[in-house]
PDB file of C-alpha atoms and ligand atoms in Angstrom:
ATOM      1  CA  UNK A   1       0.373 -13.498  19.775  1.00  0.00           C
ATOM      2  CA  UNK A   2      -1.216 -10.014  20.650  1.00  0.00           C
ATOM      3  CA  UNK A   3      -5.151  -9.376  19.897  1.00  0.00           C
ATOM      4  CA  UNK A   4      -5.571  -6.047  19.609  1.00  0.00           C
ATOM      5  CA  UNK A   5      -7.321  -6.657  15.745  1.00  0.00           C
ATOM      6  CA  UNK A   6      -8.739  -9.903  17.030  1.00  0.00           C
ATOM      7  CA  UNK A   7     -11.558 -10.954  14.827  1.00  0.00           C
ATOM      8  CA  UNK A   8     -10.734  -8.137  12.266  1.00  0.00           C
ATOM      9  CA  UNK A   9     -10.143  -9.058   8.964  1.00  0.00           C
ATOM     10  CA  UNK A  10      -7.655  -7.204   6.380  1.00  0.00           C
ATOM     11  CA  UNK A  11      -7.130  -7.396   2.765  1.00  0.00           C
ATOM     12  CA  UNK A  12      -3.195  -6.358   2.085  1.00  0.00           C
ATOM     13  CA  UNK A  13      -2.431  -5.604  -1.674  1.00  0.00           C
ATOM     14  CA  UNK A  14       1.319  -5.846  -3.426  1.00  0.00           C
ATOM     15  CA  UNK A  15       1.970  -8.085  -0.244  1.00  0.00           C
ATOM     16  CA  UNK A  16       4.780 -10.195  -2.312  1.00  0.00           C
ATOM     17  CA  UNK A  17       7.354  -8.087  -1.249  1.00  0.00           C
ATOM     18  CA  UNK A  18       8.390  -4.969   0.693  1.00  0.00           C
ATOM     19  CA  UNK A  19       6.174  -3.145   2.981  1.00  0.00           C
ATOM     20  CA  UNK A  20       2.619  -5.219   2.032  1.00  0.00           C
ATOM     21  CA  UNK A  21       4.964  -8.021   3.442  1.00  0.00           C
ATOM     22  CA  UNK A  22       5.642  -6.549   6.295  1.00  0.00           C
ATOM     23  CA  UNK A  23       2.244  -5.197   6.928  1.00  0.00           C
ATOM     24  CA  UNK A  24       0.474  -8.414   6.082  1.00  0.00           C
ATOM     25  CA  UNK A  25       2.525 -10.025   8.807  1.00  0.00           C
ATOM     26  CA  UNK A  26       2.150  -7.331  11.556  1.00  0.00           C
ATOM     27  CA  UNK A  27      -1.655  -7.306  11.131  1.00  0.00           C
ATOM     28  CA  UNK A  28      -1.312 -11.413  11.527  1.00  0.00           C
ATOM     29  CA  UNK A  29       0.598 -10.601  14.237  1.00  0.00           C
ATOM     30  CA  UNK A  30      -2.264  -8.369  16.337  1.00  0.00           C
ATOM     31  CA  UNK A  31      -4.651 -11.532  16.019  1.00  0.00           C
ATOM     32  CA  UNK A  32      -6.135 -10.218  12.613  1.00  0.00           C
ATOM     33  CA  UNK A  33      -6.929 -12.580   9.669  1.00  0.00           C
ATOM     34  CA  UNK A  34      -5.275 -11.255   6.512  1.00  0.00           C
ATOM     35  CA  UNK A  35      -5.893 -11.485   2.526  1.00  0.00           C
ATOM     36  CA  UNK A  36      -3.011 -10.761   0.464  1.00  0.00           C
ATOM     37  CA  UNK A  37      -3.045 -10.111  -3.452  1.00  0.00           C
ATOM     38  CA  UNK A  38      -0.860  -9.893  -5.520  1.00  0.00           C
ATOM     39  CA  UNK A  39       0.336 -10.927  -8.789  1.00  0.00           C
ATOM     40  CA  UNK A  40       3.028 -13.091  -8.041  1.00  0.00           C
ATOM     41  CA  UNK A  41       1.081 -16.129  -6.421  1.00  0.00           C
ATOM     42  CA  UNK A  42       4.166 -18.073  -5.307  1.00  0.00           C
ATOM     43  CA  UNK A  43       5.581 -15.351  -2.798  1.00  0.00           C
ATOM     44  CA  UNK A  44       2.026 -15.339  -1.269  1.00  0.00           C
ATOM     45  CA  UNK A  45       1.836 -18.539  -0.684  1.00  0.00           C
ATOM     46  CA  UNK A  46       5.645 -18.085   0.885  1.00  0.00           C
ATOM     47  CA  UNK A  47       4.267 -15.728   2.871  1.00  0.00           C
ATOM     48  CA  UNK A  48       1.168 -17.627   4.178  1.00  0.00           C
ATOM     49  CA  UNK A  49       3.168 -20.269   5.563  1.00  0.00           C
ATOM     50  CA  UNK A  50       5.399 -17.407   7.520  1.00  0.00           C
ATOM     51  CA  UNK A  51       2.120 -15.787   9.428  1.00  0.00           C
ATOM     52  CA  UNK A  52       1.109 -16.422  13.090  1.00  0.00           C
ATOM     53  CA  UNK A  53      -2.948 -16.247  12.065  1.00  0.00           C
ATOM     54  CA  UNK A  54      -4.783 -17.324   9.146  1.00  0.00           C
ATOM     55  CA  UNK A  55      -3.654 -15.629   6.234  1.00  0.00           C
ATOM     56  CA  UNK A  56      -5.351 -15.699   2.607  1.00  0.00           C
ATOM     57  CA  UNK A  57      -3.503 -15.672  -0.598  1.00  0.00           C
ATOM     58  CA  UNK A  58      -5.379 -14.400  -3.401  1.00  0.00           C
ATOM     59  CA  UNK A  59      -3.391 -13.787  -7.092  1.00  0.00           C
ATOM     60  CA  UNK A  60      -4.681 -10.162  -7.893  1.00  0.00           C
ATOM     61  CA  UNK A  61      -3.852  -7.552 -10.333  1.00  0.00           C
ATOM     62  CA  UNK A  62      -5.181  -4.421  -9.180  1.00  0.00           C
ATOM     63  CA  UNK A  63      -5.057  -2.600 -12.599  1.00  0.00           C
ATOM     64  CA  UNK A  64      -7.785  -5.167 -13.264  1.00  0.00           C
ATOM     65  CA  UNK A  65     -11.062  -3.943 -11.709  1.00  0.00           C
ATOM     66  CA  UNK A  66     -12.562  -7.856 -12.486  1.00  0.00           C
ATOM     67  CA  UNK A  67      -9.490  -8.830 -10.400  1.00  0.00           C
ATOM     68  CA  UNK A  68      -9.731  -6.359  -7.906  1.00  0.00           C
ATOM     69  CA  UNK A  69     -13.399  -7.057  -7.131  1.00  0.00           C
ATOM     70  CA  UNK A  70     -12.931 -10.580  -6.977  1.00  0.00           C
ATOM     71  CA  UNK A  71      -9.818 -10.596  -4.421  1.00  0.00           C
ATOM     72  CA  UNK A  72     -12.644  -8.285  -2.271  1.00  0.00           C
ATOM     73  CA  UNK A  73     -15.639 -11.458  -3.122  1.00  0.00           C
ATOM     74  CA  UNK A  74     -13.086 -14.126  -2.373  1.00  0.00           C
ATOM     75  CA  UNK A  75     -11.939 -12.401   1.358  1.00  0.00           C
ATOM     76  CA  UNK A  76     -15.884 -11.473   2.598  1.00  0.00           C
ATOM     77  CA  UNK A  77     -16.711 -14.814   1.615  1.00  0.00           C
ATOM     78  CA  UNK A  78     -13.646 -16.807   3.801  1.00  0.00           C
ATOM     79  CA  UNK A  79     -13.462 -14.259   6.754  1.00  0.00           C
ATOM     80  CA  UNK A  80     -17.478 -13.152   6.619  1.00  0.00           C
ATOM     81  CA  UNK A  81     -15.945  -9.540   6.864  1.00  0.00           C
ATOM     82  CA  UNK A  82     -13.439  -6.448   5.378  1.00  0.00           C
ATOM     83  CA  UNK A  83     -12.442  -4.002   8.315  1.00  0.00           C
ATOM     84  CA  UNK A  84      -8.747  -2.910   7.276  1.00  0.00           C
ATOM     85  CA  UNK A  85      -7.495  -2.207   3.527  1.00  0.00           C
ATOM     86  CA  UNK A  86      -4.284  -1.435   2.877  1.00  0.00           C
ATOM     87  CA  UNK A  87      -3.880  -0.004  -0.573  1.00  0.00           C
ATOM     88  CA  UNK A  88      -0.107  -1.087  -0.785  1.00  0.00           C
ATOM     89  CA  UNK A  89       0.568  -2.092  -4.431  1.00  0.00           C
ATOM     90  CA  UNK A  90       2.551  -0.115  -6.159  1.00  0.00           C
ATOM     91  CA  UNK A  91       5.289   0.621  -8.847  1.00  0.00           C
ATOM     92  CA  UNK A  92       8.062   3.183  -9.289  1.00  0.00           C
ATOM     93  CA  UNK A  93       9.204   3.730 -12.569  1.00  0.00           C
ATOM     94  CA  UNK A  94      11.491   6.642 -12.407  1.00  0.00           C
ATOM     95  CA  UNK A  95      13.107   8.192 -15.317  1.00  0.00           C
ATOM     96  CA  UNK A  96      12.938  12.049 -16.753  1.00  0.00           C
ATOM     97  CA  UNK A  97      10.047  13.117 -18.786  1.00  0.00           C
ATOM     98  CA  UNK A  98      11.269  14.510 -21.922  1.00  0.00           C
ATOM     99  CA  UNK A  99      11.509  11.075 -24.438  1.00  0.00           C
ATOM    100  CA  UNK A 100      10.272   9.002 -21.292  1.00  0.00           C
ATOM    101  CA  UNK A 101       8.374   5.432 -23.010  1.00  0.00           C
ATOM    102  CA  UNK A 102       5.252   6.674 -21.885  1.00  0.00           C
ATOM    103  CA  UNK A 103       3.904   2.717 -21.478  1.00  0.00           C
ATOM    104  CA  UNK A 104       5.864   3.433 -18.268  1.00  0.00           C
ATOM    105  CA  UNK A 105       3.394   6.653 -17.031  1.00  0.00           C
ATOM    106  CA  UNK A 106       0.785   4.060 -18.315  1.00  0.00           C
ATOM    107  CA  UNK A 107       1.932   1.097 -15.890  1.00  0.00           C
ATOM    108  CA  UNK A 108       1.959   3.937 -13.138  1.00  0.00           C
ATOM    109  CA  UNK A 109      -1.007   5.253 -13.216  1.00  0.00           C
ATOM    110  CA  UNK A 110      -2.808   1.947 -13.901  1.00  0.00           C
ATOM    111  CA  UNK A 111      -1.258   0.502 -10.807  1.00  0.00           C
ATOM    112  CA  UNK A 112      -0.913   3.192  -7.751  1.00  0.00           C
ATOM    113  CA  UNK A 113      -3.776   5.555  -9.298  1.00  0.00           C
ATOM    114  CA  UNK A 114      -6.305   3.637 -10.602  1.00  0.00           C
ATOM    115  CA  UNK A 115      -5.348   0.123  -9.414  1.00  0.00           C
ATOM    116  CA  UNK A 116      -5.783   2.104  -5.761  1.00  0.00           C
ATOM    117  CA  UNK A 117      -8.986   3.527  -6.710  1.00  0.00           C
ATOM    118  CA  UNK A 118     -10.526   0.705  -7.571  1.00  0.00           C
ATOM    119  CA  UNK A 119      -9.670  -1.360  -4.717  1.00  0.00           C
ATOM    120  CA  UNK A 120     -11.047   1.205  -2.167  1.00  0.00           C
ATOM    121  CA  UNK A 121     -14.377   1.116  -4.855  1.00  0.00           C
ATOM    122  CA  UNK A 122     -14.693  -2.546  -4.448  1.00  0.00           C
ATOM    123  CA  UNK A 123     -14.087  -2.244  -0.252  1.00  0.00           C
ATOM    124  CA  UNK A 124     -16.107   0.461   0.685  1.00  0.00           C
ATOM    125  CA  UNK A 125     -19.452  -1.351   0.883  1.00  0.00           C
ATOM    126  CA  UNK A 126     -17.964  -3.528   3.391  1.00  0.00           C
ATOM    127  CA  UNK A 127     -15.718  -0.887   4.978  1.00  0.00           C
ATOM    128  CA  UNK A 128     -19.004   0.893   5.496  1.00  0.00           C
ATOM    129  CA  UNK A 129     -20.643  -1.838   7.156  1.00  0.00           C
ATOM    130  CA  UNK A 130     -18.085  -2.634   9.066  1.00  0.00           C
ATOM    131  CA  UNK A 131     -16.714   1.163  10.370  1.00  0.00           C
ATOM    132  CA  UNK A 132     -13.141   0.183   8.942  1.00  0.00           C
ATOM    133  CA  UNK A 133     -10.382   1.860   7.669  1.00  0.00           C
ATOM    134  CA  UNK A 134      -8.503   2.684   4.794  1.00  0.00           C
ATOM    135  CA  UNK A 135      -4.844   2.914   4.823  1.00  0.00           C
ATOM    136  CA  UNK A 136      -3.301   4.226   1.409  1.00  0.00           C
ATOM    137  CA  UNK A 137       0.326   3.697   0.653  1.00  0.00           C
ATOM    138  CA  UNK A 138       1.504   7.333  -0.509  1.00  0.00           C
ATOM    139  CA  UNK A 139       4.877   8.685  -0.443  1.00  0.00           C
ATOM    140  CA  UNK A 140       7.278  11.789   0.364  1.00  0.00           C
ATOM    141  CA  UNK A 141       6.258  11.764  -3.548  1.00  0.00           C
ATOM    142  CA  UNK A 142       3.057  12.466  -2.748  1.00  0.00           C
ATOM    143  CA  UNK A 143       3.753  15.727  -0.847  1.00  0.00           C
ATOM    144  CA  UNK A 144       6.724  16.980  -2.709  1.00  0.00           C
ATOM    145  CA  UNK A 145       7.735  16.099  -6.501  1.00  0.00           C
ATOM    146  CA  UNK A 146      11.594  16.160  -7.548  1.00  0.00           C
ATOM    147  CA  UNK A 147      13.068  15.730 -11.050  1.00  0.00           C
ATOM    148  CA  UNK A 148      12.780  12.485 -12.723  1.00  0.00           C
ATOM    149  CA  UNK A 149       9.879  11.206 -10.606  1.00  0.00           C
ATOM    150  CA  UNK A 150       7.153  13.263 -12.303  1.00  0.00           C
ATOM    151  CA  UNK A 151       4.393  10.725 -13.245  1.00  0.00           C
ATOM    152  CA  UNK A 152       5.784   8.835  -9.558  1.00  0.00           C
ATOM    153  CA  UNK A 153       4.678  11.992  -7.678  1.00  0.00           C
ATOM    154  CA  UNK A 154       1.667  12.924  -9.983  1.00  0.00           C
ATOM    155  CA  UNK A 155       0.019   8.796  -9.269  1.00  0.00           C
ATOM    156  CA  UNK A 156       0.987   9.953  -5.332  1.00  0.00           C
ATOM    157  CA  UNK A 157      -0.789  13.195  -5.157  1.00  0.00           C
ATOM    158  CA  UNK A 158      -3.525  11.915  -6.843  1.00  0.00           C
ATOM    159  CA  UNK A 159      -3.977   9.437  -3.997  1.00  0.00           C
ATOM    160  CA  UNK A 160      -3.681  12.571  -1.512  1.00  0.00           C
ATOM    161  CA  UNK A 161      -6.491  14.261  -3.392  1.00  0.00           C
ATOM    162  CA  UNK A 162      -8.943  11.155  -3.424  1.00  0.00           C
ATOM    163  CA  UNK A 163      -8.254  10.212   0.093  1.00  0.00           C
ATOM    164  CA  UNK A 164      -8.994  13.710   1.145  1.00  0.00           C
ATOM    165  CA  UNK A 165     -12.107  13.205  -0.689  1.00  0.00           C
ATOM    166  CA  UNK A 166     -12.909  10.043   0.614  1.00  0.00           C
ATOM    167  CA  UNK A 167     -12.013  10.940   4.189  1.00  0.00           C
ATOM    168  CA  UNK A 168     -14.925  13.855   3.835  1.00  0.00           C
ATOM    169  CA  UNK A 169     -17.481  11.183   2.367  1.00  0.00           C
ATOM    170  CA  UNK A 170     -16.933   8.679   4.911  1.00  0.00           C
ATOM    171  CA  UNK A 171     -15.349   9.508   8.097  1.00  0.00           C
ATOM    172  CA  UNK A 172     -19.019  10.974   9.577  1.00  0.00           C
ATOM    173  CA  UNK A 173     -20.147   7.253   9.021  1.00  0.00           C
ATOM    174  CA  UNK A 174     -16.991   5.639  11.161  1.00  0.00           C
ATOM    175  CA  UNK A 175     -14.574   4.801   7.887  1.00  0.00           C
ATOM    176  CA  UNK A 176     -11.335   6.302   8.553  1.00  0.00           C
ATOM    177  CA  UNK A 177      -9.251   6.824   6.107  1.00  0.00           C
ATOM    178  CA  UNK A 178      -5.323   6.868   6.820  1.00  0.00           C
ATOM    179  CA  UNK A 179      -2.590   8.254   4.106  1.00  0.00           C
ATOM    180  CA  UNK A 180       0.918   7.068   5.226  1.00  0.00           C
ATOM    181  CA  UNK A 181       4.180   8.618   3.274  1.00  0.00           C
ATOM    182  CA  UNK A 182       7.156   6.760   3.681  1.00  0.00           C
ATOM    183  CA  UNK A 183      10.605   8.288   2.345  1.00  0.00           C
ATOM    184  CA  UNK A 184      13.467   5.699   1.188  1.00  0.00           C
ATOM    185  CA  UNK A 185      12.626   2.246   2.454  1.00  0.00           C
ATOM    186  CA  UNK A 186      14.928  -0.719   1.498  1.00  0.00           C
ATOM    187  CA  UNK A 187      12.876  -2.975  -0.477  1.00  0.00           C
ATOM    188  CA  UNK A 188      12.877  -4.233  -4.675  1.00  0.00           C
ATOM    189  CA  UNK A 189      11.049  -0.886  -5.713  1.00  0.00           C
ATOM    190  CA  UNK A 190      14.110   0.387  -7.380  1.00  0.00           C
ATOM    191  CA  UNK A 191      15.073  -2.766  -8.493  1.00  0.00           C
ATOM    192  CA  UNK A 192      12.349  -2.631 -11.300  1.00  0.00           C
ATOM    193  CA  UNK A 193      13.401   0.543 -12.346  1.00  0.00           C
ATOM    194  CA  UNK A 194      13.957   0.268 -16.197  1.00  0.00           C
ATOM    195  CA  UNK A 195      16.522   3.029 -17.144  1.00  0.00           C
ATOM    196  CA  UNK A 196      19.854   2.058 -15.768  1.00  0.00           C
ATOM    197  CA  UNK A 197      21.295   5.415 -14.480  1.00  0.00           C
ATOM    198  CA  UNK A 198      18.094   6.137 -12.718  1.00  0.00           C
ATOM    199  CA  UNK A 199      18.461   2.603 -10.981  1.00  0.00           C
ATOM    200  CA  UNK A 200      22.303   3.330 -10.309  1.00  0.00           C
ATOM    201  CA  UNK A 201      20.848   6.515  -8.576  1.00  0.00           C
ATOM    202  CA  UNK A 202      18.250   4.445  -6.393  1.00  0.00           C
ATOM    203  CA  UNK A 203      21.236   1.832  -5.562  1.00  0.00           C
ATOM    204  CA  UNK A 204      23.565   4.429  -4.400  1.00  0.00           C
ATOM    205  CA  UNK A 205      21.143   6.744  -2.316  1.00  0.00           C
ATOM    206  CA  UNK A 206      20.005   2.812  -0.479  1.00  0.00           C
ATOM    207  CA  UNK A 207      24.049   2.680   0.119  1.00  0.00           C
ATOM    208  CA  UNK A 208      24.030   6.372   1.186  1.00  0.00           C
ATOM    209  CA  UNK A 209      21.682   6.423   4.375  1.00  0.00           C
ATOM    210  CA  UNK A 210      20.158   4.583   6.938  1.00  0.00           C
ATOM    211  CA  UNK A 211      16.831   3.075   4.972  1.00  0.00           C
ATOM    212  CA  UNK A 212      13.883   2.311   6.509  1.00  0.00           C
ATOM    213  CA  UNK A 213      13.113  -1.196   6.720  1.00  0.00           C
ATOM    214  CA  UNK A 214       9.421  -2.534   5.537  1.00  0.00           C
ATOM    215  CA  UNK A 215       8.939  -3.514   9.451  1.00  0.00           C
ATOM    216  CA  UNK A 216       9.234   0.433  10.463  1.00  0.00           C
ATOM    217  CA  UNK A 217       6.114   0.747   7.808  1.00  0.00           C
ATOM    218  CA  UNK A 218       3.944  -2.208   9.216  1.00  0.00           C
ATOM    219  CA  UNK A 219       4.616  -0.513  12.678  1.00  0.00           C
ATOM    220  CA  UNK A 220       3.085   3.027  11.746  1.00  0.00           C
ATOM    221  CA  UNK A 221      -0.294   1.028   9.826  1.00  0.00           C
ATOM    222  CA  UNK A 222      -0.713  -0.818  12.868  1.00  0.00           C
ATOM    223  CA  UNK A 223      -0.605   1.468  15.479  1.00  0.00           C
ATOM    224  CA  UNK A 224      -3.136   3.700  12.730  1.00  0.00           C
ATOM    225  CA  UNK A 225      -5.426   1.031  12.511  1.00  0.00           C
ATOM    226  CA  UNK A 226      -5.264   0.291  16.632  1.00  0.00           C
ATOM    227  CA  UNK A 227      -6.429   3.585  17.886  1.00  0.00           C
ATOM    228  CA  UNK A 228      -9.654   4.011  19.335  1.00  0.00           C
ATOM    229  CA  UNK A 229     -12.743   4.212  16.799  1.00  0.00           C
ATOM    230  CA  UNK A 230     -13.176   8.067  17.681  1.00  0.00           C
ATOM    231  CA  UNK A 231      -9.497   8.388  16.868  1.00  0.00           C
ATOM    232  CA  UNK A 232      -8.901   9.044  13.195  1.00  0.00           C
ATOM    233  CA  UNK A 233      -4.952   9.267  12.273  1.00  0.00           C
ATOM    234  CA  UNK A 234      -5.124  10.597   8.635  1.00  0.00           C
ATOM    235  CA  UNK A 235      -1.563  11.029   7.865  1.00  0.00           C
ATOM    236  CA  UNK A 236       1.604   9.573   8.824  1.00  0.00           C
ATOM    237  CA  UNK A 237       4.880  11.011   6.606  1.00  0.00           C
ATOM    238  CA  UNK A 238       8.260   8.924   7.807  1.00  0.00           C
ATOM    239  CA  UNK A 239      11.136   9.332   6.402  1.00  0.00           C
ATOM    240  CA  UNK A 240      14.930   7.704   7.474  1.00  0.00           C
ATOM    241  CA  UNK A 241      16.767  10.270   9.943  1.00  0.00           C
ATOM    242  CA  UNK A 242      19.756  10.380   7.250  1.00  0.00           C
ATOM    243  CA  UNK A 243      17.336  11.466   4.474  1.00  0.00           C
ATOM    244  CA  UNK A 244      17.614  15.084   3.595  1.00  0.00           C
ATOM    245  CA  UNK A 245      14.693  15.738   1.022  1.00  0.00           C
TER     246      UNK A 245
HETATM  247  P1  NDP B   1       7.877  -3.632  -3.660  1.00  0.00           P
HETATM  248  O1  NDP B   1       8.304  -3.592  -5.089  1.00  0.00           O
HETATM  249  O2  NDP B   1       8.588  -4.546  -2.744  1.00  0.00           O
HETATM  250  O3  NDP B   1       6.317  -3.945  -3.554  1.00  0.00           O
HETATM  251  C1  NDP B   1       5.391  -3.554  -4.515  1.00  0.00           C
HETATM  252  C2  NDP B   1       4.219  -4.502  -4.426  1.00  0.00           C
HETATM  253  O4  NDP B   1       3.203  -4.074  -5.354  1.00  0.00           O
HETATM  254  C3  NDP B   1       4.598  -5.923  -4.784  1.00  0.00           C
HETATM  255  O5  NDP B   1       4.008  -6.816  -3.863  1.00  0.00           O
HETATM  256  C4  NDP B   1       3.985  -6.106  -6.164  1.00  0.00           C
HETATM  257  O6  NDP B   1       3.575  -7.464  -6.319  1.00  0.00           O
HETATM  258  C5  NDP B   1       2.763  -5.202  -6.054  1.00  0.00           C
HETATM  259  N1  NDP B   1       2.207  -4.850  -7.349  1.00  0.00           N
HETATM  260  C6  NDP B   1       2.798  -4.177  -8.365  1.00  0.00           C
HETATM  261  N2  NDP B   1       1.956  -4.103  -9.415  1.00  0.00           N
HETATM  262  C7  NDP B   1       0.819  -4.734  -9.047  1.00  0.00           C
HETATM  263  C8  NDP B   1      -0.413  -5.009  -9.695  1.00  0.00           C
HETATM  264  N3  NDP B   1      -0.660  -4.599 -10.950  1.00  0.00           N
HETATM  265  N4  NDP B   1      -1.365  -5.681  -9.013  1.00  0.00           N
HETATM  266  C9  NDP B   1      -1.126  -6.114  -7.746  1.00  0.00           C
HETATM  267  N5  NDP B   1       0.017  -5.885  -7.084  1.00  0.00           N
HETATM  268  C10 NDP B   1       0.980  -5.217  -7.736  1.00  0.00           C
HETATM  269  O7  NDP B   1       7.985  -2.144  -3.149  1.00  0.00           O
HETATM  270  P2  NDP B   1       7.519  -1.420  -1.797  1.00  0.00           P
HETATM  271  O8  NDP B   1       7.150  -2.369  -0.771  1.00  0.00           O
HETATM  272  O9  NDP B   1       8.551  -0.410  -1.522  1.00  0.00           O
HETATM  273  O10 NDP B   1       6.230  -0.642  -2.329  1.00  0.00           O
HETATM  274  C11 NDP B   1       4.964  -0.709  -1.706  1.00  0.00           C
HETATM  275  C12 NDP B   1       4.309   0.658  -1.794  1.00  0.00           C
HETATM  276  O11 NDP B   1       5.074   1.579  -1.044  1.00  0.00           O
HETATM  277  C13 NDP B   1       4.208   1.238  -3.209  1.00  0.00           C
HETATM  278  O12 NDP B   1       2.948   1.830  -3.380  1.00  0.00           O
HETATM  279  C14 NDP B   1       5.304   2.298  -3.222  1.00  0.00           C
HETATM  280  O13 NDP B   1       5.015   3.336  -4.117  1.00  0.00           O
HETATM  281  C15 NDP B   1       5.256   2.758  -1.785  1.00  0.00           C
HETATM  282  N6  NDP B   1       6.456   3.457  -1.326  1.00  0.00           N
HETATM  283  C16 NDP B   1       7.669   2.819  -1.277  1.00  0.00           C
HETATM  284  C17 NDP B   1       8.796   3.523  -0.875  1.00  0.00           C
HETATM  285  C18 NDP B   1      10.151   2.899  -0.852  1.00  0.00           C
HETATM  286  O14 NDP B   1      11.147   3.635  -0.657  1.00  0.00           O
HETATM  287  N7  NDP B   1      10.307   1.609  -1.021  1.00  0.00           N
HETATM  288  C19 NDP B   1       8.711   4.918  -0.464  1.00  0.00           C
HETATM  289  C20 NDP B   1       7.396   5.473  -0.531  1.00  0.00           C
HETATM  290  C21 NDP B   1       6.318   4.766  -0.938  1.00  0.00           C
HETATM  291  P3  NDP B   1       3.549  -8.303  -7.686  1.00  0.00           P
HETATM  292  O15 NDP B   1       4.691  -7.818  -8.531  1.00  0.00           O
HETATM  293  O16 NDP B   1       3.705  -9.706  -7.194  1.00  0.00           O
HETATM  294  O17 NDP B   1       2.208  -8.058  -8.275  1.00  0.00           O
END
């Protein structure tokens, strides 16, 4: 096992799947002890079992701001500590916008806005004490917006904007704050994507390419959060080779 985030504690959300996963388990992996929320309890406690270090599972909602500051209580109280957030959870509802079922924009901007927003609300005090970091799960969305991912790209900007913010409120007092942008990574995103020719289109640009893989994610938060306190990474954008926009 490696050490470079011994006795550094992290709180992973959406870490039942995909890239929190993946993260969760590469922070474990560098010595750190790791809290993961999400909603779906069972796959945490899945991925407990799977980690190297002590890992937390804590059922979480982040659209819940109750929830939210609870999975925050709940890690301070087991590790003494928050150092590393990774504001991971996330959902992709693509479709177009004219006659969209705007419960779906809802869900969006609950989750990846808000749901992000308060998480890093909850943290900061800790963060703060601690001179941690943030690291907040944007997307190629978040830089440029394409047709039928409108309210996708609008939650992932937003995220830009308030971790620009944040970065200028923090970073003089040791926080940094880290905004990584993946492109296409294989993992159930898509999968929950309600209007079928959108998820056809999902499906066959996964078949089209090289993906990313959740692991190639975890590797660009860890070596983020590994640098050396004076050095702040602030933006990582990866995309797969094969992807063209
Ligand atoms: P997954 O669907 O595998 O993971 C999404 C995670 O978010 C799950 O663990 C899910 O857990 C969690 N989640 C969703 N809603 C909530 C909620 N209300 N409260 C708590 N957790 C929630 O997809 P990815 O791993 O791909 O997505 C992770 C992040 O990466 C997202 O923010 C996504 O936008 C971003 N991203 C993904 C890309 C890709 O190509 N895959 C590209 C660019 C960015 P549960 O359902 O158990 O609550």
């Amino acid at each position: 096992m490696n050490t470079t985030l011994a006795g550094k504690v992290a709180l992973v959300t959406g870490a039942s799947s995909g890239i929190g996963e993946a993260t969760a388990l590469a922070l474990s992996a560098e010595g750190a002890l790791v809290a993961v929320g999400a909603r779906r309890a069972d796959r945490l406690e899945t991925l407990v079992h799977k980690a190297v270090g002590e890992m937390l599972a804590l059922e979480l909602d982040v659209t819940d701001q109750e929830s939210v500051r609870a999975a925050v209580a709940k890690t301070v109280e087991r590790f003494g500590a928050l150092d590393v957030l990774v504001n991971n959870a996330g959902v992709m509802l693509a479709g177009s916008i004219a006659g969209a079922d705007t419960t779906e924009w809802t869900r969006m901007v609950e989750t990846n806005l808000l749901g992000s927003m308060y998480t890093v609300h909850a943290a900061l005090p800790h963060l703060l004490e601690r001179k941690g970091a943030v690291v907040q799960v944007s997307s190629t969305s978040g830089r440029i917006a394409s047709a039928a991912s409108g309210v996708y790209a609008a939650t992932k900007f937003g995220i830009t904007a308030f971790s620009e913010a944040l970065r200028q409120e923090v970073t003089a007092q040791g926080v940094r704050v880290v905004v990584v942008e993946p492109g296409f990574v294989a993992t159930e995103l898509a999968d929950h994507i309600t209007d079928p020719t959108m998820r056809a289109a999902a499906q066959q640009m996964a078949t089209s390419m090289r993906t990313l893989q959740p692991e190639d994610i975890a590797n660009a938060v860890v070596y983020a959060v590994t640098q050396s306190q004076h050095v702040a990474v602030n933006e990582i954008l990866i995309r797969p080779t094969d992807q063209t926009r």
